[in-house]
Amino acid sequence: MVPKERIDAVLAEYDRDDIVIATLTSHSSLQIFHGARKMGFKTIGFTVNHDTRYYDAFPLAKPDELVRLQDFDEIFDRAGEFVDRNVVLIPHGSFVEYMGAKRFQSLEIPVYGNRSVLQWESDRDMERDWITSAGVAMPNIIDDARDIDKPVLIKYHGAKGGRGFFIAKDYPEFKLGIDHTQPYTIQEYVLGTRYYLHFFYSPLSTEGYHAHEGSMELLSIDRRDESNIDEMYKLGAQEELKRHGLFPSFVVTGNVPVVLRESLLPKAFDMAEKIVKRSYELFGGIWGPFCLESIVTDKLDFKVFEISSRIVAGTNPFISGSPYADMIHPGLSTGARLALEIRKAADEDRLGEILT
Ligand code: AMP
């Protein structure tokens, strides 16, 4: 990983009045560019073999400049050029995924957020240690498949966006579906309603909801549309469908806005605060946007099945604000909140506290 001192040395040369916000043209980039522009930043969109014509359809979210790269190596080769232009990279799920977490960590261009979190997120055991040792409940793990006596979800380690997960209700079903060539985890299937909570932790601010050494904001909540599981019930029982070769999948195709029953908000903030506090103890912290992917049971308990420590695509329904953001900064998206934080850090000469 690129040493923090190296990034600090780079930042010492940055013109704080001329920062350029850059990201990969995918995922939540429209929102990131739109928010950055709103806060007066210039923007660059990096693209590798990506159709970017759709940006013409959204002029207020089109980056000022598109940099077409042959491949991701080119960002490394041209890092000096981007540093000279005071570029700050905003990571999102696709940027990290396509480039690879290890390479992303070694890039000598300032990145918003703590790059150390990538290790903790990409390893399911480390992520579980982090969440549970923070005192936040997760779905139980079943160590021995022969103990399966209620619905479980088998998660292959490399599986992304729920592709390749499968449900089993007993050991014979597990045996029928399992691919032993891939590492997997067996997780209790939590029956309840899913809420993807989009928080923003600012170590630079002490206003509002004080948490850890800064402030916690809840900017929005979404629920993912997942194909085909969300619509499968229309065709009848899953057992029946399996006989026709139709199996449930959890592939994300879109996002819908939701709000949480108000009496659950204290629990939601408590979880977010614990997760942040523990992250500082374990690896220097998470800050900025992060998402707690959770299920609320009929006992009104949360179980967190995953954390994303950066902007998630579930924030995209809220480009012009949300029921929660509007009670903090009316009309503010997560992308604009990121830009606001960078603006504040630049103005107060604190960029080193939020860029790694
Ligand atoms: P993930 O890749 O971990 O984000 O999970 C993909 C999808 O699988 C989620 O959005 C949920 O719909 C579902 N899911 C994951 N873990 C569980 C669980 N333990 N119980 C029920 N559904 C789950």
Short mmCIF file of N, CA, C and O in Angstrom, two decimals, residues 293-353:
data_model
loop_
_atom_site.label_atom_id
_atom_site.label_comp_id
_atom_site.label_asym_id
_atom_site.label_seq_id
_atom_site.Cartn_x
_atom_site.Cartn_y
_atom_site.Cartn_z
N GLU A 293 -25.66 -2.79 5.30
CA GLU A 293 -26.65 -3.59 4.59
C GLU A 293 -27.30 -4.50 5.62
O GLU A 293 -26.63 -5.34 6.21
N SER A 294 -28.58 -4.27 5.87
CA SER A 294 -29.18 -4.91 7.04
C SER A 294 -30.53 -5.52 6.73
O SER A 294 -31.17 -5.21 5.72
N ILE A 295 -30.93 -6.39 7.63
CA ILE A 295 -32.28 -6.97 7.58
C ILE A 295 -32.91 -6.74 8.95
O ILE A 295 -32.25 -6.95 9.97
N VAL A 296 -34.15 -6.25 8.95
CA VAL A 296 -34.86 -6.06 10.22
C VAL A 296 -35.88 -7.19 10.37
O VAL A 296 -36.69 -7.43 9.47
N THR A 297 -35.78 -7.89 11.47
CA THR A 297 -36.68 -9.04 11.70
C THR A 297 -38.01 -8.55 12.27
O THR A 297 -38.15 -7.38 12.63
N ASP A 298 -38.95 -9.49 12.42
CA ASP A 298 -40.25 -9.09 12.99
C ASP A 298 -40.16 -8.85 14.49
O ASP A 298 -41.12 -8.41 15.12
N LYS A 299 -38.98 -9.09 15.06
CA LYS A 299 -38.75 -8.70 16.47
C LYS A 299 -38.14 -7.29 16.51
O LYS A 299 -37.70 -6.83 17.56
N LEU A 300 -38.04 -6.66 15.35
CA LEU A 300 -37.47 -5.32 15.19
C LEU A 300 -35.98 -5.27 15.56
O LEU A 300 -35.47 -4.28 16.07
N ASP A 301 -35.30 -6.38 15.31
CA ASP A 301 -33.85 -6.42 15.49
C ASP A 301 -33.16 -6.30 14.14
O ASP A 301 -33.62 -6.88 13.15
N PHE A 302 -32.04 -5.57 14.14
CA PHE A 302 -31.24 -5.46 12.92
C PHE A 302 -30.21 -6.59 12.87
O PHE A 302 -29.60 -6.92 13.90
N LYS A 303 -29.99 -7.13 11.68
CA LYS A 303 -28.82 -7.99 11.45
C LYS A 303 -28.10 -7.37 10.27
O LYS A 303 -28.71 -7.15 9.22
N VAL A 304 -26.83 -7.08 10.45
CA VAL A 304 -26.05 -6.49 9.35
C VAL A 304 -25.34 -7.61 8.61
O VAL A 304 -24.59 -8.36 9.22
N PHE A 305 -25.61 -7.76 7.31
CA PHE A 305 -24.93 -8.85 6.60
C PHE A 305 -23.73 -8.36 5.81
O PHE A 305 -22.93 -9.16 5.35
N GLU A 306 -23.56 -7.06 5.67
CA GLU A 306 -22.40 -6.54 4.93
C GLU A 306 -22.23 -5.04 5.17
O GLU A 306 -23.19 -4.34 5.45
N ILE A 307 -20.95 -4.61 5.02
CA ILE A 307 -20.66 -3.16 5.06
C ILE A 307 -20.02 -2.78 3.74
O ILE A 307 -19.19 -3.52 3.22
N SER A 308 -20.39 -1.63 3.21
CA SER A 308 -19.62 -1.04 2.10
C SER A 308 -19.08 0.28 2.62
O SER A 308 -19.84 1.14 3.06
N SER A 309 -17.77 0.43 2.55
CA SER A 309 -17.16 1.62 3.17
C SER A 309 -16.90 2.73 2.17
O SER A 309 -15.83 3.35 2.19
N ARG A 310 -17.82 2.94 1.29
CA ARG A 310 -17.69 4.03 0.32
C ARG A 310 -19.09 4.32 -0.21
O ARG A 310 -20.04 3.68 0.22
N ILE A 311 -19.17 5.23 -1.16
CA ILE A 311 -20.49 5.52 -1.73
C ILE A 311 -21.03 4.26 -2.41
O ILE A 311 -20.29 3.56 -3.10
N VAL A 312 -22.30 3.97 -2.17
CA VAL A 312 -22.91 2.81 -2.83
C VAL A 312 -23.92 3.30 -3.87
O VAL A 312 -24.43 4.41 -3.78
N ALA A 313 -24.20 2.42 -4.84
CA ALA A 313 -25.12 2.81 -5.91
C ALA A 313 -26.54 3.02 -5.38
O ALA A 313 -27.35 3.68 -6.02
N GLY A 314 -26.81 2.50 -4.18
CA GLY A 314 -28.12 2.70 -3.57
C GLY A 314 -28.39 4.15 -3.20
O GLY A 314 -29.52 4.51 -2.85
N THR A 315 -27.37 5.01 -3.27
CA THR A 315 -27.59 6.44 -3.01
C THR A 315 -28.08 7.16 -4.27
O THR A 315 -28.47 8.32 -4.21
N ASN A 316 -28.07 6.47 -5.42
CA ASN A 316 -28.44 7.14 -6.67
C ASN A 316 -29.88 7.65 -6.76
O ASN A 316 -30.12 8.61 -7.48
N PRO A 317 -30.84 7.03 -6.05
CA PRO A 317 -32.18 7.64 -6.13
C PRO A 317 -32.26 9.02 -5.47
O PRO A 317 -33.30 9.68 -5.56
N PHE A 318 -31.18 9.44 -4.82
CA PHE A 318 -31.26 10.65 -3.99
C PHE A 318 -30.36 11.78 -4.50
O PHE A 318 -29.78 12.52 -3.71
N ILE A 319 -30.25 11.90 -5.81
CA ILE A 319 -29.39 12.93 -6.39
C ILE A 319 -29.90 14.33 -6.05
O ILE A 319 -29.12 15.28 -5.96
N SER A 320 -31.20 14.45 -5.84
CA SER A 320 -31.70 15.78 -5.46
C SER A 320 -32.14 15.82 -4.00
O SER A 320 -33.01 16.60 -3.63
N GLY A 321 -31.55 14.97 -3.18
CA GLY A 321 -31.87 14.98 -1.75
C GLY A 321 -32.66 13.75 -1.36
O GLY A 321 -32.94 12.88 -2.19
N SER A 322 -33.00 13.68 -0.09
CA SER A 322 -33.75 12.52 0.41
C SER A 322 -34.54 12.98 1.62
O SER A 322 -34.28 14.06 2.17
N PRO A 323 -35.50 12.17 2.09
CA PRO A 323 -36.24 12.58 3.28
C PRO A 323 -35.32 12.85 4.48
O PRO A 323 -35.65 13.65 5.34
N TYR A 324 -34.16 12.18 4.51
CA TYR A 324 -33.23 12.39 5.63
C TYR A 324 -32.25 13.54 5.33
O TYR A 324 -32.07 14.43 6.16
N ALA A 325 -31.65 13.52 4.15
CA ALA A 325 -30.69 14.58 3.80
C ALA A 325 -31.34 15.96 3.88
O ALA A 325 -30.71 16.93 4.28
N ASP A 326 -32.63 16.01 3.50
CA ASP A 326 -33.32 17.31 3.49
C ASP A 326 -33.48 17.91 4.88
O ASP A 326 -33.76 19.10 5.01
N MET A 327 -33.29 17.07 5.90
CA MET A 327 -33.36 17.62 7.27
C MET A 327 -31.96 18.00 7.77
O MET A 327 -31.79 18.40 8.92
N ILE A 328 -30.95 17.83 6.89
CA ILE A 328 -29.58 18.21 7.27
C ILE A 328 -29.08 19.31 6.33
O ILE A 328 -28.78 20.42 6.74
N HIS A 329 -28.99 18.95 5.03
CA HIS A 329 -28.59 19.92 4.00
C HIS A 329 -29.60 19.73 2.87
O HIS A 329 -29.44 18.80 2.08
N PRO A 330 -30.64 20.54 2.78
CA PRO A 330 -31.68 20.29 1.78
C PRO A 330 -31.12 20.10 0.38
O PRO A 330 -30.25 20.86 -0.06
N GLY A 331 -31.58 19.05 -0.28
CA GLY A 331 -31.20 18.80 -1.66
C GLY A 331 -29.84 18.15 -1.84
O GLY A 331 -29.38 17.99 -2.98
N LEU A 332 -29.22 17.77 -0.75
CA LEU A 332 -27.84 17.27 -0.86
C LEU A 332 -27.80 15.76 -1.13
O LEU A 332 -28.43 14.98 -0.43
N SER A 333 -27.04 15.39 -2.14
CA SER A 333 -26.81 13.96 -2.42
C SER A 333 -25.56 13.52 -1.66
O SER A 333 -24.80 14.34 -1.14
N THR A 334 -25.31 12.22 -1.65
CA THR A 334 -24.06 11.73 -1.05
C THR A 334 -22.86 12.25 -1.86
O THR A 334 -21.84 12.61 -1.28
N GLY A 335 -23.02 12.31 -3.17
CA GLY A 335 -21.93 12.84 -4.01
C GLY A 335 -21.60 14.28 -3.64
O GLY A 335 -20.43 14.67 -3.53
N ALA A 336 -22.64 15.08 -3.44
CA ALA A 336 -22.41 16.49 -3.07
C ALA A 336 -21.86 16.58 -1.65
O ALA A 336 -21.04 17.44 -1.35
N ARG A 337 -22.28 15.66 -0.79
CA ARG A 337 -21.77 15.66 0.60
C ARG A 337 -20.27 15.39 0.62
O ARG A 337 -19.51 16.00 1.39
N LEU A 338 -19.86 14.47 -0.26
CA LEU A 338 -18.43 14.17 -0.40
C LEU A 338 -17.66 15.43 -0.81
O LEU A 338 -16.61 15.76 -0.26
N ALA A 339 -18.22 16.12 -1.80
CA ALA A 339 -17.56 17.32 -2.32
C ALA A 339 -17.49 18.40 -1.24
O ALA A 339 -16.48 19.09 -1.08
N LEU A 340 -18.58 18.50 -0.47
CA LEU A 340 -18.63 19.49 0.61
C LEU A 340 -17.53 19.21 1.64
O LEU A 340 -16.87 20.13 2.14
N GLU A 341 -17.32 17.93 1.92
CA GLU A 341 -16.31 17.54 2.90
C GLU A 341 -14.90 17.88 2.38
O GLU A 341 -14.05 18.37 3.13
N ILE A 342 -14.69 17.64 1.10
CA ILE A 342 -13.38 17.95 0.51
C ILE A 342 -13.17 19.47 0.51
O ILE A 342 -12.08 19.96 0.80
N ARG A 343 -14.23 20.19 0.22
CA ARG A 343 -14.14 21.67 0.24
C ARG A 343 -13.78 22.16 1.64
O ARG A 343 -12.89 22.99 1.83
N LYS A 344 -14.44 21.60 2.65
CA LYS A 344 -14.17 22.02 4.04
C LYS A 344 -12.72 21.69 4.41
O LYS A 344 -12.01 22.52 4.98
N ALA A 345 -12.29 20.48 4.06
CA ALA A 345 -10.92 20.06 4.40
C ALA A 345 -9.90 20.95 3.69
O ALA A 345 -8.88 21.34 4.27
N ALA A 346 -10.19 21.31 2.43
CA ALA A 346 -9.26 22.17 1.68
C ALA A 346 -9.21 23.55 2.33
O ALA A 346 -8.12 24.10 2.57
N ASP A 347 -10.38 24.09 2.65
CA ASP A 347 -10.43 25.43 3.25
C ASP A 347 -9.70 25.48 4.59
O ASP A 347 -9.11 26.49 4.94
N GLU A 348 -9.80 24.37 5.35
CA GLU A 348 -9.20 24.36 6.69
C GLU A 348 -7.81 23.73 6.69
O GLU A 348 -7.26 23.45 7.76
N ASP A 349 -7.28 23.47 5.51
CA ASP A 349 -5.95 22.84 5.37
C ASP A 349 -5.88 21.50 6.12
O ASP A 349 -4.94 21.22 6.84
N ARG A 350 -6.93 20.69 5.93
CA ARG A 350 -7.00 19.39 6.64
C ARG A 350 -7.16 18.23 5.66
O ARG A 350 -7.66 17.17 6.03
N LEU A 351 -6.76 18.43 4.41
CA LEU A 351 -6.95 17.38 3.42
C LEU A 351 -6.31 16.06 3.83
O LEU A 351 -6.82 14.97 3.56
N GLY A 352 -5.16 16.18 4.51
CA GLY A 352 -4.44 14.99 4.95
C GLY A 352 -5.25 14.11 5.90
O GLY A 352 -4.96 12.92 6.05
N GLU A 353 -6.28 14.70 6.52
CA GLU A 353 -7.08 13.90 7.47
C GLU A 353 -8.11 13.03 6.78
O GLU A 353 -8.66 12.11 7.39
#
